Amino acid sequence: MNEKVMRNHRKRQTIIFSIIIIVLTYLSSDITNFNIIHGIATLPEAVKWIFSNLFINGETLERLPKILEKLAETILMSIAATTTATVVSIFLGIMGSKTTGTSTALGMFARFVASIARNIPVVAWALILLLSFGQNSVTGYLALFVGSVGFLTRAFIESIDEASLSAVEALRATGATYFQIVYKAVIPQCLPQMISWILFMIETNIRSATLVGILTGTGIGYSFDLYYKTLNYNAVALVTFSIVLSVIVIELISNHIRKVIL
Amino acid sequence: MSLVKVEKLGKSYNSQTKVLKDISFEVGSGEFVSIIGPSGAGKSTLLRCINRMVEIDEGKVIFDDLDVGSLNKKELRKMRTNIGMIFQHYNLVPRLSVIENVLHGRLGYKTTLQGVFNKFTEAEKEHAFFLLKKLGIEDHAYKRCDQLSGGQQQRVGIARSLIQEPKIVLCDEPIASLDPNASKVIMDYLKSITMELNITCIVNLHQVEIARNYSDRIIGLSKGGIVFDGPSYRLATDNTDEIYGTKTVETRKLVTV
């Protein structure tokens, strides 16, 4: 009996929940004049267009060296932005973590900086920095750098907080100084997670770098934008394909590194 | 001459409950003292007041003619180099090798930069290997600590405290997470530290029998106060009943401490 009541109750909950979702979906599409049926109906058309226009032919392959050069520029910029951001984030992370933080004021400062850097999207950062630095790779680098600092600081604070306090206590009892404790007990414990986050950040930055490049006119994003606006869709296909391929390769490499260090 | 002198020590973590109240005792050089008592009696806090891992609220702790409570940061670090500490959960850095963990014991003698960049002298390294050999774990010197058994990890902990060349070793329930065999090995090593090296040992224990077998003297702690302090052989059933609160009030009144 009891079981039956519970099952009925569960059923009613599911039905109510489904109705709410359907109503919400209908209302929002109605308000925005978006027709779902129409959207789905045009899907085959879109796919057809993609296959008829976005393919790589022999002519576009001639542009490959130039595209690869731009791609390398983007990848290197992403890595540079991540590594420099890492240095800053380690200090902010140590300041911001409860385990290693020395004063609440510094901790608040670190978390505040991280929060601002993280909560403004990278694209917005790129547009803001564009005004003061102009269309060049420095702008793109800075946008990625700021975004990375925000994210990595947050991740490092979490990693350091998770590290066990027991070794810290033991080192404190031997008379070790603050920095000795940080370097000998805290960092060794959270290094694998930190490296994992750094690799993740490099992957993310390569993806964002494409978008940022469209805005700042640098790297692979600029090539994409250029070919797109000159209606050279075959070249666009090649650029997209090379980005996808490089992201996958980077992901595979970092997965392998993760496996080795963890 | 006493090495550690505790005078009217009191400690509370919040305003309502006092963890320690009016604790006074002295421990001499080369003594092996066990502190027994139920969980929450204040054993760990008492131990941590001696090297000021927790701040002292009332009273005084004198270690080696130094007033522990009034030392500044630098003096406190210097004093801590003379005090080894061993923990229930070993408190090693699990991802580092055994030898690295042992050498952590020398950090108190180093400047920050020397410590950070691993500048240990040959003599210190030799000393570390000597200790590992003595404790029977020199084969594991380059293994990561998380690959060792509990008993072996605790021996690493002992080596880390001994390389400090301490005058006293504080042991916070060193055998609470070990099986009886490993416990015996660890207790034998601790005993030999006091016998051979004349280093004072203060050990927090749960097991009354082990305390009686190994220590020269037992301090019984209950609800933050000392209820027994004397040579191990004088610890009678009445005393343990009082320490652990297992008998009625009438019998407790009869006990004279």
Short mmCIF file of C-alpha atoms in Angstrom, two decimals:
data_model
loop_
_atom_site.label_atom_id
_atom_site.label_comp_id
_atom_site.label_asym_id
_atom_site.label_seq_id
_atom_site.Cartn_x
_atom_site.Cartn_y
_atom_site.Cartn_z
CA MET A 1 0.00 0.00 0.00
CA ASN A 2 2.65 2.40 1.12
CA GLU A 3 4.76 1.55 -1.88
CA LYS A 4 1.79 2.13 -4.20
CA VAL A 5 1.12 5.54 -2.71
CA MET A 6 4.75 6.51 -3.16
CA ARG A 7 4.79 5.31 -6.75
CA ASN A 8 1.64 7.26 -7.57
CA HIS A 9 3.14 10.29 -5.93
CA ARG A 10 6.32 9.94 -7.98
CA LYS A 11 4.21 9.53 -11.15
CA ARG A 12 2.25 12.68 -10.45
CA GLN A 13 5.49 14.61 -9.86
CA THR A 14 6.89 13.46 -13.20
CA ILE A 15 3.71 14.45 -15.06
CA ILE A 16 3.58 17.91 -13.44
CA PHE A 17 7.26 18.48 -14.17
CA SER A 18 6.84 17.50 -17.83
CA ILE A 19 3.84 19.79 -18.25
CA ILE A 20 5.78 22.72 -16.77
CA ILE A 21 8.67 22.17 -19.20
CA ILE A 22 6.34 21.90 -22.22
CA VAL A 23 4.47 25.06 -21.24
CA LEU A 24 7.72 26.97 -20.65
CA THR A 25 9.11 25.86 -24.01
CA TYR A 26 5.92 26.83 -25.83
CA LEU A 27 5.70 30.22 -24.11
CA SER A 28 9.32 31.15 -24.76
CA SER A 29 9.16 30.18 -28.43
CA ASP A 30 5.89 32.05 -28.80
CA ILE A 31 7.27 35.22 -27.22
CA THR A 32 10.43 35.18 -29.31
CA ASN A 33 8.57 34.23 -32.51
CA PHE A 34 10.70 31.13 -32.86
CA ASN A 35 9.00 28.23 -34.55
CA ILE A 36 10.44 24.91 -33.49
CA ILE A 37 8.79 22.99 -36.32
CA HIS A 38 10.14 25.42 -38.85
CA GLY A 39 13.62 25.19 -37.29
CA ILE A 40 13.65 21.44 -37.55
CA ALA A 41 12.25 21.54 -41.08
CA THR A 42 15.12 23.68 -42.32
CA LEU A 43 17.73 21.39 -40.79
CA PRO A 44 18.12 19.18 -43.90
CA GLU A 45 18.59 22.31 -45.99
CA ALA A 46 21.34 23.51 -43.67
CA VAL A 47 23.09 20.16 -43.76
CA LYS A 48 22.85 20.14 -47.54
CA TRP A 49 24.41 23.60 -47.70
CA ILE A 50 27.23 22.57 -45.39
CA PHE A 51 28.05 19.55 -47.52
CA SER A 52 27.84 21.39 -50.81
CA ASN A 53 29.93 24.40 -49.72
CA LEU A 54 32.11 23.43 -46.79
CA PHE A 55 34.41 20.89 -48.32
CA ILE A 56 38.12 20.94 -48.80
CA ASN A 57 39.37 20.83 -52.38
CA GLY A 58 42.81 20.81 -53.93
CA GLU A 59 42.80 24.54 -54.51
CA THR A 60 42.32 25.34 -50.80
CA LEU A 61 45.07 22.92 -49.81
CA GLU A 62 47.51 25.39 -51.34
CA ARG A 63 46.58 27.75 -48.55
CA LEU A 64 47.47 25.12 -45.95
CA PRO A 65 50.97 26.40 -45.06
CA LYS A 66 49.61 29.87 -44.36
CA ILE A 67 46.77 28.48 -42.27
CA LEU A 68 49.13 26.22 -40.32
CA GLU A 69 51.35 29.18 -39.59
CA LYS A 70 48.37 31.08 -38.17
CA LEU A 71 47.28 27.99 -36.24
CA ALA A 72 50.73 27.65 -34.69
CA GLU A 73 50.60 31.31 -33.70
CA THR A 74 47.23 30.77 -32.00
CA ILE A 75 48.37 27.64 -30.17
CA LEU A 76 51.59 29.24 -28.96
CA MET A 77 49.72 32.33 -27.80
CA SER A 78 47.28 30.16 -25.85
CA ILE A 79 50.12 28.29 -24.18
CA ALA A 80 51.95 31.52 -23.36
CA ALA A 81 48.78 33.04 -21.89
CA THR A 82 48.20 29.92 -19.79
CA THR A 83 51.74 29.59 -18.43
CA THR A 84 52.04 33.24 -17.47
CA ALA A 85 48.57 33.12 -15.93
CA THR A 86 49.66 30.04 -13.97
CA VAL A 87 52.49 31.95 -12.28
CA VAL A 88 50.13 34.71 -11.17
CA SER A 89 47.43 32.23 -10.18
CA ILE A 90 49.73 30.19 -7.96
CA PHE A 91 50.42 33.24 -5.84
CA LEU A 92 46.77 34.31 -5.81
CA GLY A 93 45.75 30.74 -5.03
CA ILE A 94 48.12 30.51 -2.06
CA MET A 95 46.87 33.88 -0.85
CA GLY A 96 43.23 32.94 -1.31
CA SER A 97 43.20 29.44 0.19
CA LYS A 98 42.17 29.00 3.80
CA THR A 99 44.97 26.47 4.31
CA THR A 100 47.83 28.73 3.29
CA GLY A 101 46.31 32.21 3.49
CA THR A 102 48.06 34.52 5.92
CA SER A 103 45.45 37.25 6.25
CA THR A 104 41.77 37.59 5.47
CA ALA A 105 42.34 40.86 3.62
CA LEU A 106 44.77 39.26 1.15
CA GLY A 107 42.46 36.28 0.77
CA MET A 108 39.53 38.54 -0.04
CA PHE A 109 41.68 40.42 -2.53
CA ALA A 110 42.72 37.20 -4.31
CA ARG A 111 39.17 35.89 -4.49
CA PHE A 112 37.90 39.29 -5.66
CA VAL A 113 40.45 39.48 -8.50
CA ALA A 114 39.66 35.90 -9.52
CA SER A 115 35.94 36.54 -9.43
CA ILE A 116 36.10 39.65 -11.63
CA ALA A 117 38.48 38.03 -14.10
CA ARG A 118 36.34 34.91 -14.32
CA ASN A 119 32.85 36.35 -14.43
CA ILE A 120 33.48 38.64 -17.38
CA PRO A 121 33.58 36.38 -20.47
CA VAL A 122 36.80 36.19 -22.46
CA VAL A 123 35.07 37.73 -25.49
CA ALA A 124 33.98 40.71 -23.40
CA TRP A 125 37.55 41.08 -22.12
CA ALA A 126 38.79 41.02 -25.71
CA LEU A 127 36.38 43.79 -26.70
CA ILE A 128 37.23 45.89 -23.62
CA LEU A 129 40.98 45.51 -24.18
CA LEU A 130 40.55 46.17 -27.89
CA LEU A 131 39.75 49.79 -27.08
CA SER A 132 43.02 50.43 -25.29
CA PHE A 133 45.43 48.06 -27.07
CA GLY A 134 44.05 47.99 -30.61
CA GLN A 135 43.87 45.11 -33.06
CA ASN A 136 46.97 43.07 -32.36
CA SER A 137 48.06 39.87 -30.72
CA VAL A 138 48.81 41.60 -27.40
CA THR A 139 45.09 42.22 -26.96
CA GLY A 140 44.28 38.60 -27.65
CA TYR A 141 47.02 37.45 -25.32
CA LEU A 142 45.82 39.74 -22.52
CA ALA A 143 42.20 38.65 -22.90
CA LEU A 144 43.17 34.99 -22.60
CA PHE A 145 45.57 35.81 -19.76
CA VAL A 146 42.92 37.58 -17.68
CA GLY A 147 40.37 34.82 -18.26
CA SER A 148 42.93 32.16 -17.35
CA VAL A 149 43.98 33.95 -14.16
CA GLY A 150 40.35 34.03 -13.07
CA PHE A 151 39.72 30.40 -13.73
CA LEU A 152 43.06 29.00 -12.55
CA THR A 153 43.06 30.99 -9.30
CA ARG A 154 39.66 29.58 -8.46
CA ALA A 155 40.79 26.04 -9.35
CA PHE A 156 44.05 26.37 -7.39
CA ILE A 157 42.24 27.66 -4.30
CA GLU A 158 40.02 24.57 -4.41
CA SER A 159 42.99 22.23 -4.93
CA ILE A 160 44.96 23.74 -2.07
CA ASP A 161 41.94 23.65 0.23
CA GLU A 162 41.51 19.98 -0.55
CA ALA A 163 45.11 19.11 0.32
CA SER A 164 45.27 17.46 3.70
CA LEU A 165 46.32 19.62 6.61
CA SER A 166 48.08 16.82 8.45
CA ALA A 167 51.43 17.24 6.71
CA VAL A 168 51.21 20.99 7.25
CA GLU A 169 50.78 20.38 10.97
CA ALA A 170 53.75 18.01 11.03
CA LEU A 171 56.02 20.49 9.29
CA ARG A 172 54.87 23.29 11.56
CA ALA A 173 55.85 21.10 14.50
CA THR A 174 59.39 20.70 13.14
CA GLY A 175 59.86 24.47 13.16
CA ALA A 176 59.65 24.94 9.39
CA THR A 177 58.98 28.42 8.01
CA TYR A 178 55.83 29.42 6.15
CA PHE A 179 57.33 29.14 2.66
CA GLN A 180 59.00 25.83 3.48
CA ILE A 181 55.62 24.47 4.52
CA VAL A 182 53.96 25.76 1.34
CA TYR A 183 56.65 24.32 -0.94
CA LYS A 184 57.25 21.05 0.89
CA ALA A 185 53.84 20.04 2.19
CA VAL A 186 51.16 21.91 0.25
CA ILE A 187 52.44 22.13 -3.33
CA PRO A 188 53.55 18.47 -3.62
CA GLN A 189 50.11 17.36 -2.52
CA CYS A 190 48.12 19.41 -5.02
CA LEU A 191 50.58 19.44 -7.93
CA PRO A 192 48.80 16.71 -9.96
CA GLN A 193 45.46 18.53 -9.78
CA MET A 194 47.17 21.81 -10.60
CA ILE A 195 48.86 20.37 -13.71
CA SER A 196 45.56 18.84 -14.72
CA TRP A 197 43.87 22.24 -14.47
CA ILE A 198 46.67 23.90 -16.44
CA LEU A 199 46.28 21.37 -19.27
CA PHE A 200 42.55 21.90 -19.26
CA MET A 201 43.14 25.64 -19.44
CA ILE A 202 45.43 25.27 -22.48
CA GLU A 203 42.71 23.29 -24.29
CA THR A 204 40.06 25.85 -23.41
CA ASN A 205 42.31 28.73 -24.43
CA ILE A 206 42.96 27.28 -27.89
CA ARG A 207 39.22 27.14 -28.42
CA SER A 208 38.66 30.65 -27.09
CA ALA A 209 41.68 31.96 -29.00
CA THR A 210 39.86 31.29 -32.25
CA LEU A 211 36.94 33.41 -31.14
CA VAL A 212 39.17 36.10 -29.65
CA GLY A 213 41.21 36.08 -32.88
CA ILE A 214 38.12 36.98 -34.92
CA LEU A 215 37.71 40.08 -32.76
CA THR A 216 41.33 41.12 -32.48
CA GLY A 217 42.31 40.20 -36.01
CA THR A 218 45.07 37.78 -35.10
CA GLY A 219 45.84 34.10 -35.42
CA ILE A 220 43.60 31.45 -36.86
CA GLY A 221 40.48 33.38 -35.91
CA TYR A 222 41.51 36.13 -38.31
CA SER A 223 41.97 33.62 -41.16
CA PHE A 224 38.55 32.21 -40.43
CA ASP A 225 36.97 35.65 -40.44
CA LEU A 226 38.79 36.66 -43.63
CA TYR A 227 37.81 33.61 -45.68
CA TYR A 228 34.28 33.73 -44.31
CA LYS A 229 33.76 37.33 -45.34
CA THR A 230 35.25 36.75 -48.79
CA LEU A 231 32.84 33.83 -49.25
CA ASN A 232 35.72 31.39 -49.64
CA TYR A 233 33.85 28.58 -47.90
CA ASN A 234 36.27 25.87 -48.93
CA ALA A 235 39.03 27.66 -47.08
CA VAL A 236 36.69 28.14 -44.11
CA ALA A 237 36.20 24.40 -44.07
CA LEU A 238 39.94 23.82 -44.05
CA VAL A 239 40.44 26.30 -41.19
CA THR A 240 37.66 24.72 -39.13
CA PHE A 241 38.98 21.27 -39.80
CA SER A 242 42.51 22.23 -38.73
CA ILE A 243 41.20 23.82 -35.50
CA VAL A 244 39.17 20.72 -34.64
CA LEU A 245 42.10 18.47 -35.40
CA SER A 246 44.56 20.47 -33.31
CA VAL A 247 42.18 20.65 -30.34
CA ILE A 248 41.71 16.89 -30.49
CA VAL A 249 45.48 16.32 -30.66
CA ILE A 250 46.08 18.65 -27.71
CA GLU A 251 43.36 16.88 -25.75
CA LEU A 252 44.91 13.49 -26.44
CA ILE A 253 48.33 14.72 -25.38
CA SER A 254 47.04 16.22 -22.15
CA ASN A 255 45.01 13.10 -21.36
CA HIS A 256 48.19 11.10 -21.72
CA ILE A 257 50.12 13.49 -19.47
CA ARG A 258 47.34 13.28 -16.88
CA LYS A 259 47.52 9.50 -16.89
CA VAL A 260 51.26 9.59 -16.30
CA ILE A 261 51.25 12.09 -13.43
CA LEU A 262 48.19 10.92 -11.51
CA MET B 1 66.24 19.06 36.65
CA SER B 2 63.00 18.95 34.77
CA LEU B 3 62.85 19.35 31.01
CA VAL B 4 59.18 20.22 30.77
CA LYS B 5 57.29 22.00 33.48
CA VAL B 6 53.57 22.62 33.14
CA GLU B 7 52.08 25.06 35.64
CA LYS B 8 48.35 25.54 36.12
CA LEU B 9 47.73 25.13 32.41
CA GLY B 10 44.24 25.96 31.18
CA LYS B 11 42.80 25.94 27.68
CA SER B 12 39.40 26.46 26.14
CA TYR B 13 38.37 26.51 22.50
CA ASN B 14 35.12 28.32 23.26
CA SER B 15 33.79 30.22 26.24
CA GLN B 16 31.52 27.46 27.56
CA THR B 17 33.75 24.42 27.92
CA LYS B 18 37.27 24.20 29.23
CA VAL B 19 39.32 21.50 27.56
CA LEU B 20 42.10 21.69 30.13
CA LYS B 21 41.94 23.13 33.63
CA ASP B 22 44.63 23.62 36.21
CA ILE B 23 47.10 21.08 34.85
CA SER B 24 50.48 20.93 36.58
CA PHE B 25 53.25 18.37 36.21
CA GLU B 26 56.94 18.08 35.50
CA VAL B 27 58.78 15.70 33.22
CA GLY B 28 62.49 15.06 33.54
CA SER B 29 65.13 14.16 30.96
CA GLY B 30 64.93 10.61 29.64
CA GLU B 31 61.56 9.88 31.15
CA PHE B 32 58.94 7.83 29.32
CA VAL B 33 55.55 9.21 30.29
CA SER B 34 52.17 7.99 29.07
CA ILE B 35 49.09 10.15 29.16
CA ILE B 36 45.93 8.06 29.27
CA GLY B 37 42.32 9.05 29.29
CA PRO B 38 39.09 8.76 27.32
CA SER B 39 38.53 10.51 24.00
CA GLY B 40 37.86 14.18 24.54
CA ALA B 41 39.71 14.31 27.86
CA GLY B 42 42.16 16.83 26.41
CA LYS B 43 45.16 14.58 25.77
CA SER B 44 45.92 15.91 22.30
CA THR B 45 45.42 19.50 23.39
CA LEU B 46 47.75 19.03 26.35
CA LEU B 47 50.44 17.60 24.09
CA ARG B 48 50.04 20.43 21.59
CA CYS B 49 50.33 23.05 24.33
CA ILE B 50 53.87 21.85 25.02
CA ASN B 51 55.11 22.88 21.56
CA ARG B 52 52.40 25.55 21.25
CA MET B 53 50.70 24.04 18.24
CA VAL B 54 47.68 25.35 20.10
CA GLU B 55 47.91 28.64 21.99
CA ILE B 56 48.13 28.52 25.77
CA ASP B 57 45.25 30.34 27.49
CA GLU B 58 46.14 30.15 31.16
CA GLY B 59 49.16 29.10 33.14
CA LYS B 60 52.64 28.40 31.86
CA VAL B 61 54.61 25.78 30.03
CA ILE B 62 58.35 25.84 30.59
CA PHE B 63 60.43 23.81 28.16
CA ASP B 64 64.19 23.73 28.59
CA ASP B 65 64.07 26.94 30.69
CA LEU B 66 62.03 28.73 28.00
CA ASP B 67 58.58 30.12 28.69
CA VAL B 68 56.80 28.57 25.71
CA GLY B 69 53.82 30.91 25.84
CA SER B 70 55.85 34.11 25.58
CA LEU B 71 58.16 33.20 22.68
CA ASN B 72 57.97 35.18 19.46
CA LYS B 73 57.60 33.48 16.07
CA LYS B 74 61.32 32.99 15.46
CA GLU B 75 62.09 31.78 18.97
CA LEU B 76 59.11 29.43 18.78
CA ARG B 77 60.43 27.88 15.54
CA LYS B 78 63.84 27.48 17.14
CA MET B 79 62.31 25.82 20.17
CA ARG B 80 60.23 23.46 17.98
CA THR B 81 63.40 22.10 16.38
CA ASN B 82 64.12 20.57 19.79
CA ILE B 83 60.73 18.90 19.96
CA GLY B 84 59.88 15.97 17.74
CA MET B 85 56.29 15.06 17.10
CA ILE B 86 54.66 11.80 16.03
CA PHE B 87 51.02 11.61 14.96
CA GLN B 88 48.25 9.04 14.84
CA HIS B 89 47.86 9.43 11.08
CA TYR B 90 51.64 9.76 10.53
CA ASN B 91 51.12 13.14 8.80
CA LEU B 92 53.62 12.47 6.03
CA VAL B 93 53.43 14.05 2.59
CA PRO B 94 52.05 11.01 0.74
CA ARG B 95 53.36 11.83 -2.74
CA LEU B 96 56.95 12.37 -1.66
CA SER B 97 59.55 9.68 -1.08
CA VAL B 98 60.46 8.32 2.31
CA ILE B 99 63.84 10.02 2.36
CA GLU B 100 62.33 13.39 1.44
CA ASN B 101 59.84 13.06 4.26
CA VAL B 102 62.57 12.19 6.73
CA LEU B 103 64.64 15.21 5.68
CA HIS B 104 61.62 17.44 6.35
CA GLY B 105 62.64 17.05 9.97
CA ARG B 106 65.68 19.24 9.27
CA LEU B 107 63.69 22.16 7.86
CA GLY B 108 63.61 23.92 11.20
CA TYR B 109 67.40 24.26 11.06
CA LYS B 110 67.38 25.74 7.56
CA THR B 111 66.75 29.17 6.14
CA THR B 112 63.64 29.42 3.99
CA LEU B 113 65.60 29.27 0.72
CA GLN B 114 67.79 26.36 1.81
CA GLY B 115 64.64 24.46 2.71
CA VAL B 116 62.75 25.30 -0.45
CA PHE B 117 65.66 24.27 -2.69
CA ASN B 118 66.46 21.06 -0.81
CA LYS B 119 69.94 22.15 0.30
CA PHE B 120 70.65 19.37 2.74
CA THR B 121 74.22 18.58 3.72
CA GLU B 122 75.85 15.20 3.16
CA ALA B 123 75.94 14.67 6.92
CA GLU B 124 72.21 15.20 7.16
CA LYS B 125 71.53 12.75 4.34
CA GLU B 126 73.80 10.17 5.92
CA HIS B 127 72.05 10.68 9.22
CA ALA B 128 68.70 10.13 7.48
CA PHE B 129 69.87 6.84 5.98
CA PHE B 130 71.36 5.80 9.32
CA LEU B 131 67.99 6.34 11.00
CA LEU B 132 66.10 4.50 8.24
CA LYS B 133 68.49 1.58 8.64
CA LYS B 134 68.02 1.60 12.38
CA LEU B 135 64.26 1.54 11.94
CA GLY B 136 64.54 -1.25 9.36
CA ILE B 137 63.09 0.60 6.39
CA GLU B 138 66.21 1.61 4.43
CA ASP B 139 65.04 -0.57 1.52
CA HIS B 140 62.05 1.72 1.06
CA ALA B 141 64.02 4.98 1.12
CA TYR B 142 63.12 5.95 -2.45
CA LYS B 143 59.56 4.64 -2.40
CA ARG B 144 56.62 6.97 -2.19
CA CYS B 145 55.18 7.12 1.31
CA ASP B 146 51.65 6.17 0.24
CA GLN B 147 52.99 2.79 -0.90
CA LEU B 148 54.06 1.86 2.63
CA SER B 149 52.05 0.05 5.28
CA GLY B 150 50.81 1.90 8.34
CA GLY B 151 53.56 0.56 10.58
CA GLN B 152 56.23 1.51 8.05
CA GLN B 153 54.77 4.98 7.65
CA GLN B 154 54.85 5.48 11.39
CA ARG B 155 58.53 4.48 11.37
CA VAL B 156 59.11 7.18 8.76
CA GLY B 157 57.38 9.54 11.18
CA ILE B 158 59.74 8.46 13.95
CA ALA B 159 62.77 8.96 11.68
CA ARG B 160 61.50 12.43 10.79
CA SER B 161 61.26 13.37 14.46
CA LEU B 162 64.64 11.83 15.38
CA ILE B 163 66.56 13.62 12.62
CA GLN B 164 65.62 16.84 14.41
CA GLU B 165 67.91 15.65 17.20
CA PRO B 166 65.21 16.54 19.68
CA LYS B 167 65.32 16.64 23.45
CA ILE B 168 61.77 15.40 23.65
CA VAL B 169 59.40 13.50 21.37
CA LEU B 170 55.67 14.09 21.68
CA CYS B 171 53.59 11.18 20.42
CA ASP B 172 49.91 11.75 19.77
CA GLU B 173 48.32 8.29 19.82
CA PRO B 174 51.10 6.78 17.72
CA ILE B 175 49.56 3.30 17.58
CA ALA B 176 45.84 4.09 17.45
CA SER B 177 45.52 3.11 13.78
CA LEU B 178 47.91 0.14 13.81
CA ASP B 179 47.42 -3.57 14.35
CA PRO B 180 48.83 -5.20 17.52
CA ASN B 181 52.05 -6.39 15.84
CA ALA B 182 52.90 -3.07 14.27
CA SER B 183 51.92 -1.38 17.54
CA LYS B 184 54.45 -3.46 19.45
CA VAL B 185 57.19 -2.62 16.95
CA ILE B 186 56.44 1.09 17.22
CA MET B 187 56.27 1.06 21.02
CA ASP B 188 59.56 -0.87 21.19
CA TYR B 189 61.21 1.75 19.01
CA LEU B 190 59.82 4.57 21.14
CA LYS B 191 61.07 2.85 24.27
CA SER B 192 64.52 2.39 22.78
CA ILE B 193 64.63 6.09 21.92
CA THR B 194 64.43 6.97 25.60
CA MET B 195 66.73 4.17 26.71
CA GLU B 196 69.51 4.61 24.14
CA LEU B 197 69.35 8.27 23.21
CA ASN B 198 68.04 9.59 26.52
CA ILE B 199 65.30 11.48 24.74
CA THR B 200 62.18 12.18 26.76
CA CYS B 201 58.98 10.68 25.40
CA ILE B 202 55.46 11.82 26.20
CA VAL B 203 52.96 9.44 24.64
CA ASN B 204 49.18 9.78 24.41
CA LEU B 205 47.66 6.34 24.62
CA HIS B 206 44.30 4.66 24.68
CA GLN B 207 45.52 1.26 25.77
CA VAL B 208 46.08 1.14 29.55
CA GLU B 209 47.93 -2.18 29.38
CA ILE B 210 50.48 -0.88 26.89
CA ALA B 211 50.94 2.28 28.95
CA ARG B 212 51.62 0.16 32.03
CA ASN B 213 54.10 -2.08 30.21
CA TYR B 214 56.18 0.57 28.53
CA SER B 215 56.15 3.74 30.57
CA ASP B 216 57.98 4.80 33.71
CA ARG B 217 55.14 7.00 34.70
CA ILE B 218 51.49 7.46 33.83
CA ILE B 219 49.37 10.60 33.88
CA GLY B 220 45.64 9.97 33.88
CA LEU B 221 43.49 12.67 32.37
CA SER B 222 39.75 12.96 32.72
CA LYS B 223 37.51 15.86 31.69
CA GLY B 224 40.48 18.17 31.35
CA GLY B 225 42.01 17.52 34.76
CA ILE B 226 44.73 15.23 36.07
CA VAL B 227 43.23 12.41 38.13
CA PHE B 228 46.32 10.21 38.40
CA ASP B 229 50.02 10.94 38.27
CA GLY B 230 52.50 8.35 39.40
CA PRO B 231 54.75 5.43 38.50
CA SER B 232 53.08 2.89 36.23
CA TYR B 233 53.11 0.10 38.79
CA ARG B 234 50.96 2.15 41.13
CA LEU B 235 48.15 2.50 38.59
CA ALA B 236 45.39 0.31 40.01
CA THR B 237 41.99 -0.67 38.67
CA ASP B 238 40.37 2.02 40.81
CA ASN B 239 42.45 4.64 39.05
CA THR B 240 41.54 3.46 35.58
CA ASP B 241 37.90 3.32 36.62
CA GLU B 242 38.13 6.93 37.63
CA ILE B 243 39.99 7.96 34.49
CA TYR B 244 37.51 6.29 32.20
CA GLY B 245 34.51 6.96 34.44
CA THR B 246 33.41 3.36 34.52
CA LYS B 247 32.45 3.14 38.22
CA THR B 248 29.88 4.92 40.36
CA VAL B 249 30.54 8.13 42.29
CA GLU B 250 30.98 6.33 45.63
CA THR B 251 34.03 4.41 44.56
CA ARG B 252 35.46 7.47 42.87
CA LYS B 253 35.42 9.37 46.15
CA LEU B 254 37.55 6.74 47.84
CA VAL B 255 40.39 7.19 45.43
CA THR B 256 43.15 9.43 46.64
CA VAL B 257 45.32 10.85 43.93
#
